[in-house]
mmCIF file of C-alpha atoms in Angstrom:
data_model
loop_
_atom_site.group_PDB
_atom_site.id
_atom_site.type_symbol
_atom_site.label_atom_id
_atom_site.label_comp_id
_atom_site.label_asym_id
_atom_site.label_seq_id
_atom_site.Cartn_x
_atom_site.Cartn_y
_atom_site.Cartn_z
ATOM 1 C CA ARG A 84 -39.926 -31.807 20.022
ATOM 2 C CA GLY A 85 -37.597 -34.681 19.015
ATOM 3 C CA ARG A 86 -35.711 -32.482 16.560
ATOM 4 C CA ARG A 87 -35.150 -29.805 19.231
ATOM 5 C CA TRP A 88 -33.630 -32.422 21.561
ATOM 6 C CA ARG A 89 -31.287 -33.672 18.794
ATOM 7 C CA VAL A 90 -30.153 -30.124 18.004
ATOM 8 C CA THR A 91 -29.610 -29.355 21.699
ATOM 9 C CA ALA A 92 -27.646 -32.584 22.221
ATOM 10 C CA ALA A 93 -25.541 -31.937 19.110
ATOM 11 C CA LEU A 94 -24.673 -28.446 20.369
ATOM 12 C CA ALA A 95 -23.818 -29.775 23.849
ATOM 13 C CA ILE A 96 -21.585 -32.465 22.335
ATOM 14 C CA GLY A 97 -19.821 -29.910 20.121
ATOM 15 C CA THR A 98 -19.319 -27.535 23.062
ATOM 16 C CA LEU A 99 -17.964 -30.299 25.305
ATOM 17 C CA ALA A 100 -15.680 -31.505 22.503
ATOM 18 C CA ALA A 101 -14.306 -27.969 22.112
ATOM 19 C CA GLY A 102 -13.705 -27.758 25.860
ATOM 20 C CA LEU A 103 -11.872 -31.101 25.863
ATOM 21 C CA ARG A 104 -9.830 -29.979 22.850
ATOM 22 C CA ASP A 105 -8.918 -26.787 24.735
ATOM 23 C CA LEU A 106 -7.690 -29.008 27.590
ATOM 24 C CA GLY A 107 -5.348 -30.745 25.139
ATOM 25 C CA VAL A 108 -7.369 -33.808 24.147
ATOM 26 C CA ALA A 109 -6.412 -34.796 20.606
ATOM 27 C CA GLN A 110 -6.988 -37.622 18.172
ATOM 28 C CA GLY A 111 -5.905 -40.969 19.647
ATOM 29 C CA ASP A 112 -5.838 -39.743 23.269
ATOM 30 C CA ARG A 113 -7.647 -41.890 25.825
ATOM 31 C CA VAL A 114 -10.410 -40.323 27.919
ATOM 32 C CA ALA A 115 -11.715 -42.493 30.763
ATOM 33 C CA LEU A 116 -15.367 -42.263 31.798
ATOM 34 C CA VAL A 117 -16.230 -43.443 35.320
ATOM 35 C CA MET A 118 -19.873 -42.442 35.641
ATOM 36 C CA ALA A 119 -23.210 -44.017 36.369
ATOM 37 C CA ASN A 120 -25.779 -43.951 33.584
ATOM 38 C CA CYS A 121 -26.529 -40.269 33.056
ATOM 39 C CA PRO A 122 -26.839 -37.724 30.225
ATOM 40 C CA GLU A 123 -23.268 -36.498 30.889
ATOM 41 C CA PHE A 124 -21.961 -39.993 30.090
ATOM 42 C CA VAL A 125 -23.636 -39.948 26.673
ATOM 43 C CA LEU A 126 -22.467 -36.389 25.949
ATOM 44 C CA SER A 127 -18.911 -37.274 27.016
ATOM 45 C CA LEU A 128 -18.808 -40.442 24.937
ATOM 46 C CA PHE A 129 -19.873 -38.643 21.765
ATOM 47 C CA ALA A 130 -17.653 -35.591 22.452
ATOM 48 C CA VAL A 131 -14.598 -37.843 22.830
ATOM 49 C CA ILE A 132 -15.418 -39.706 19.624
ATOM 50 C CA ARG A 133 -16.049 -36.381 17.822
ATOM 51 C CA LEU A 134 -12.415 -35.455 18.560
ATOM 52 C CA GLY A 135 -11.114 -38.766 17.216
ATOM 53 C CA ALA A 136 -10.008 -39.590 20.759
ATOM 54 C CA ILE A 137 -10.713 -42.955 22.382
ATOM 55 C CA ALA A 138 -13.403 -43.369 25.029
ATOM 56 C CA VAL A 139 -12.666 -45.762 27.891
ATOM 57 C CA PRO A 140 -15.866 -46.386 29.867
ATOM 58 C CA ILE A 141 -15.119 -48.015 33.225
ATOM 59 C CA ASN A 142 -17.548 -49.689 35.609
ATOM 60 C CA VAL A 143 -18.227 -47.517 38.665
ATOM 61 C CA ARG A 144 -18.041 -50.657 40.841
ATOM 62 C CA GLU A 145 -14.347 -51.288 40.122
ATOM 63 C CA GLY A 146 -12.094 -51.197 43.158
ATOM 64 C CA THR A 147 -9.379 -48.576 43.498
ATOM 65 C CA PRO A 148 -6.521 -50.979 42.530
ATOM 66 C CA GLU A 149 -8.448 -52.098 39.430
ATOM 67 C CA LEU A 150 -9.172 -48.492 38.480
ATOM 68 C CA ALA A 151 -5.462 -47.667 38.786
ATOM 69 C CA HIS A 152 -4.570 -50.651 36.602
ATOM 70 C CA ILE A 153 -7.120 -49.761 33.905
ATOM 71 C CA LEU A 154 -6.288 -46.042 33.859
ATOM 72 C CA ASN A 155 -2.567 -46.763 33.558
ATOM 73 C CA ASP A 156 -2.980 -49.654 31.113
ATOM 74 C CA CYS A 157 -5.031 -47.601 28.658
ATOM 75 C CA GLY A 158 -2.884 -44.483 29.145
ATOM 76 C CA ALA A 159 -5.804 -42.230 30.079
ATOM 77 C CA LYS A 160 -4.979 -38.545 29.659
ATOM 78 C CA VAL A 161 -8.308 -37.280 31.045
ATOM 79 C CA LEU A 162 -10.694 -38.815 33.575
ATOM 80 C CA ILE A 163 -14.352 -37.747 33.645
ATOM 81 C CA HIS A 164 -16.008 -39.111 36.784
ATOM 82 C CA ASP A 165 -18.971 -38.784 39.116
ATOM 83 C CA ALA A 166 -18.027 -36.326 41.851
ATOM 84 C CA ASP A 167 -19.226 -38.695 44.557
ATOM 85 C CA LEU A 168 -16.650 -41.278 43.399
ATOM 86 C CA SER A 169 -13.662 -38.962 43.907
ATOM 87 C CA GLY A 170 -12.672 -40.565 47.233
ATOM 88 C CA HIS A 171 -12.701 -43.996 45.556
ATOM 89 C CA LEU A 172 -10.379 -43.005 42.686
ATOM 90 C CA PRO A 173 -6.594 -43.542 42.647
ATOM 91 C CA GLY A 174 -4.469 -40.529 43.586
ATOM 92 C CA ASP A 175 -2.354 -38.521 41.154
ATOM 93 C CA ALA A 176 0.846 -40.280 42.271
ATOM 94 C CA GLU A 177 -0.644 -43.589 41.069
ATOM 95 C CA LEU A 178 -1.594 -42.161 37.648
ATOM 96 C CA PRO A 179 1.499 -40.598 36.064
ATOM 97 C CA LEU A 180 -0.086 -40.195 32.602
ATOM 98 C CA LEU A 181 -3.300 -38.552 33.781
ATOM 99 C CA ARG A 182 -3.322 -34.806 33.091
ATOM 100 C CA GLN A 183 -6.847 -33.731 33.992
ATOM 101 C CA ARG A 184 -9.827 -34.814 36.107
ATOM 102 C CA ILE A 185 -13.331 -33.586 35.416
ATOM 103 C CA SER A 186 -16.120 -34.143 37.941
ATOM 104 C CA VAL A 187 -19.795 -34.574 37.088
ATOM 105 C CA GLY A 188 -22.532 -33.628 39.523
ATOM 106 C CA GLY A 189 -20.538 -31.427 41.854
ATOM 107 C CA GLN A 190 -17.062 -30.250 42.674
ATOM 108 C CA ALA A 191 -14.351 -32.762 43.563
ATOM 109 C CA PRO A 192 -10.832 -32.044 44.868
ATOM 110 C CA GLY A 193 -8.339 -31.509 42.039
ATOM 111 C CA ALA A 194 -10.996 -31.696 39.325
ATOM 112 C CA LEU A 195 -12.606 -29.216 36.989
ATOM 113 C CA ALA A 196 -16.400 -29.111 37.104
ATOM 114 C CA PHE A 197 -18.072 -30.704 34.070
ATOM 115 C CA GLU A 198 -20.384 -27.700 33.780
ATOM 116 C CA ASP A 199 -17.365 -25.400 33.318
ATOM 117 C CA ILE A 200 -15.935 -27.279 30.315
ATOM 118 C CA GLY A 201 -16.459 -25.472 27.028
ATOM 119 C CA ALA A 202 -17.861 -22.044 26.253
ATOM 120 C CA ALA A 203 -21.320 -21.467 24.817
ATOM 121 C CA GLY A 204 -21.220 -21.024 21.051
ATOM 122 C CA HIS A 205 -17.726 -22.527 20.840
ATOM 123 C CA THR A 206 -17.822 -25.983 19.195
ATOM 124 C CA ALA A 207 -15.384 -28.472 17.723
ATOM 125 C CA ASP A 208 -15.811 -29.889 14.249
ATOM 126 C CA PRO A 209 -15.647 -33.685 13.965
ATOM 127 C CA VAL A 210 -12.129 -35.007 13.370
ATOM 128 C CA PRO A 211 -11.950 -37.323 10.332
ATOM 129 C CA VAL A 212 -11.240 -40.938 11.320
ATOM 130 C CA GLN A 213 -10.767 -44.196 9.477
ATOM 131 C CA GLU A 214 -13.314 -46.918 10.142
ATOM 132 C CA GLU A 215 -10.576 -49.201 11.511
ATOM 133 C CA ASP A 216 -9.360 -46.565 14.028
ATOM 134 C CA THR A 217 -10.091 -47.372 17.670
ATOM 135 C CA ALA A 218 -13.175 -45.592 19.039
ATOM 136 C CA VAL A 219 -13.694 -47.303 22.393
ATOM 137 C CA ILE A 220 -11.719 -49.536 24.758
ATOM 138 C CA LEU A 221 -13.842 -51.780 26.973
ATOM 139 C CA TYR A 222 -12.215 -53.664 29.836
ATOM 140 C CA THR A 223 -12.980 -57.264 30.751
ATOM 141 C CA SER A 224 -13.967 -58.169 34.302
ATOM 142 C CA GLY A 225 -10.516 -59.556 35.086
ATOM 143 C CA THR A 226 -11.876 -62.741 36.663
ATOM 144 C CA THR A 227 -8.727 -64.701 35.723
ATOM 145 C CA GLY A 228 -6.230 -61.877 36.241
ATOM 146 C CA ASP A 229 -5.989 -58.174 35.575
ATOM 147 C CA PRO A 230 -8.735 -56.596 33.442
ATOM 148 C CA LYS A 231 -7.747 -56.488 29.771
ATOM 149 C CA GLY A 232 -8.701 -53.821 27.260
ATOM 150 C CA VAL A 233 -10.688 -54.827 24.182
ATOM 151 C CA LEU A 234 -10.363 -52.373 21.282
ATOM 152 C CA TYR A 235 -13.494 -51.502 19.314
ATOM 153 C CA SER A 236 -13.089 -49.740 15.985
ATOM 154 C CA HIS A 237 -15.453 -47.086 14.673
ATOM 155 C CA ARG A 238 -16.750 -49.709 12.229
ATOM 156 C CA ALA A 239 -17.466 -52.170 15.079
ATOM 157 C CA VAL A 240 -19.320 -49.517 17.089
ATOM 158 C CA VAL A 241 -21.510 -48.650 14.077
ATOM 159 C CA LEU A 242 -22.206 -52.315 13.314
ATOM 160 C CA HIS A 243 -23.148 -52.989 16.966
ATOM 161 C CA ALA A 244 -25.513 -49.990 16.911
ATOM 162 C CA MET A 245 -27.083 -51.166 13.642
ATOM 163 C CA GLY A 246 -27.521 -54.668 15.021
ATOM 164 C CA ALA A 247 -29.110 -53.370 18.209
ATOM 165 C CA SER A 248 -31.516 -51.205 16.223
ATOM 166 C CA LEU A 249 -32.694 -54.258 14.273
ATOM 167 C CA ALA A 250 -33.201 -56.442 17.344
#
């Protein structure tokens, strides 16, 4: 049973990665994730990393001005978000670098549906990365000013995962 889940997840990640690649996501591009804890968040995170792109998870509780700042500061090319947050997100005019929105859990204005990304049987191979390449950008709370991005390398992500598994 556990092996079947791993195989299914691996196929879903590969399919989503291929769909993101078809939308123009390439190595080093930033993909913002504004979603509550859900399977689509995990799939998106690993699909982005599989492409050698950089995942930018953002707290769903951020205000619209803070979201605009973070999305512009990191240079997000794609935004994957919960559909029910679409009215809370900055408009296209505020996000000149953003090229695509993808909604999870329903249709949102101006966004592709998450379920429509990628074709069955069409997957993307992992893009080779260096361990010092950036994998994830996490933003601080911004309590003393604007939120600031903290870069985490692939090596740091692996070491954090190893440490958590030993705790």
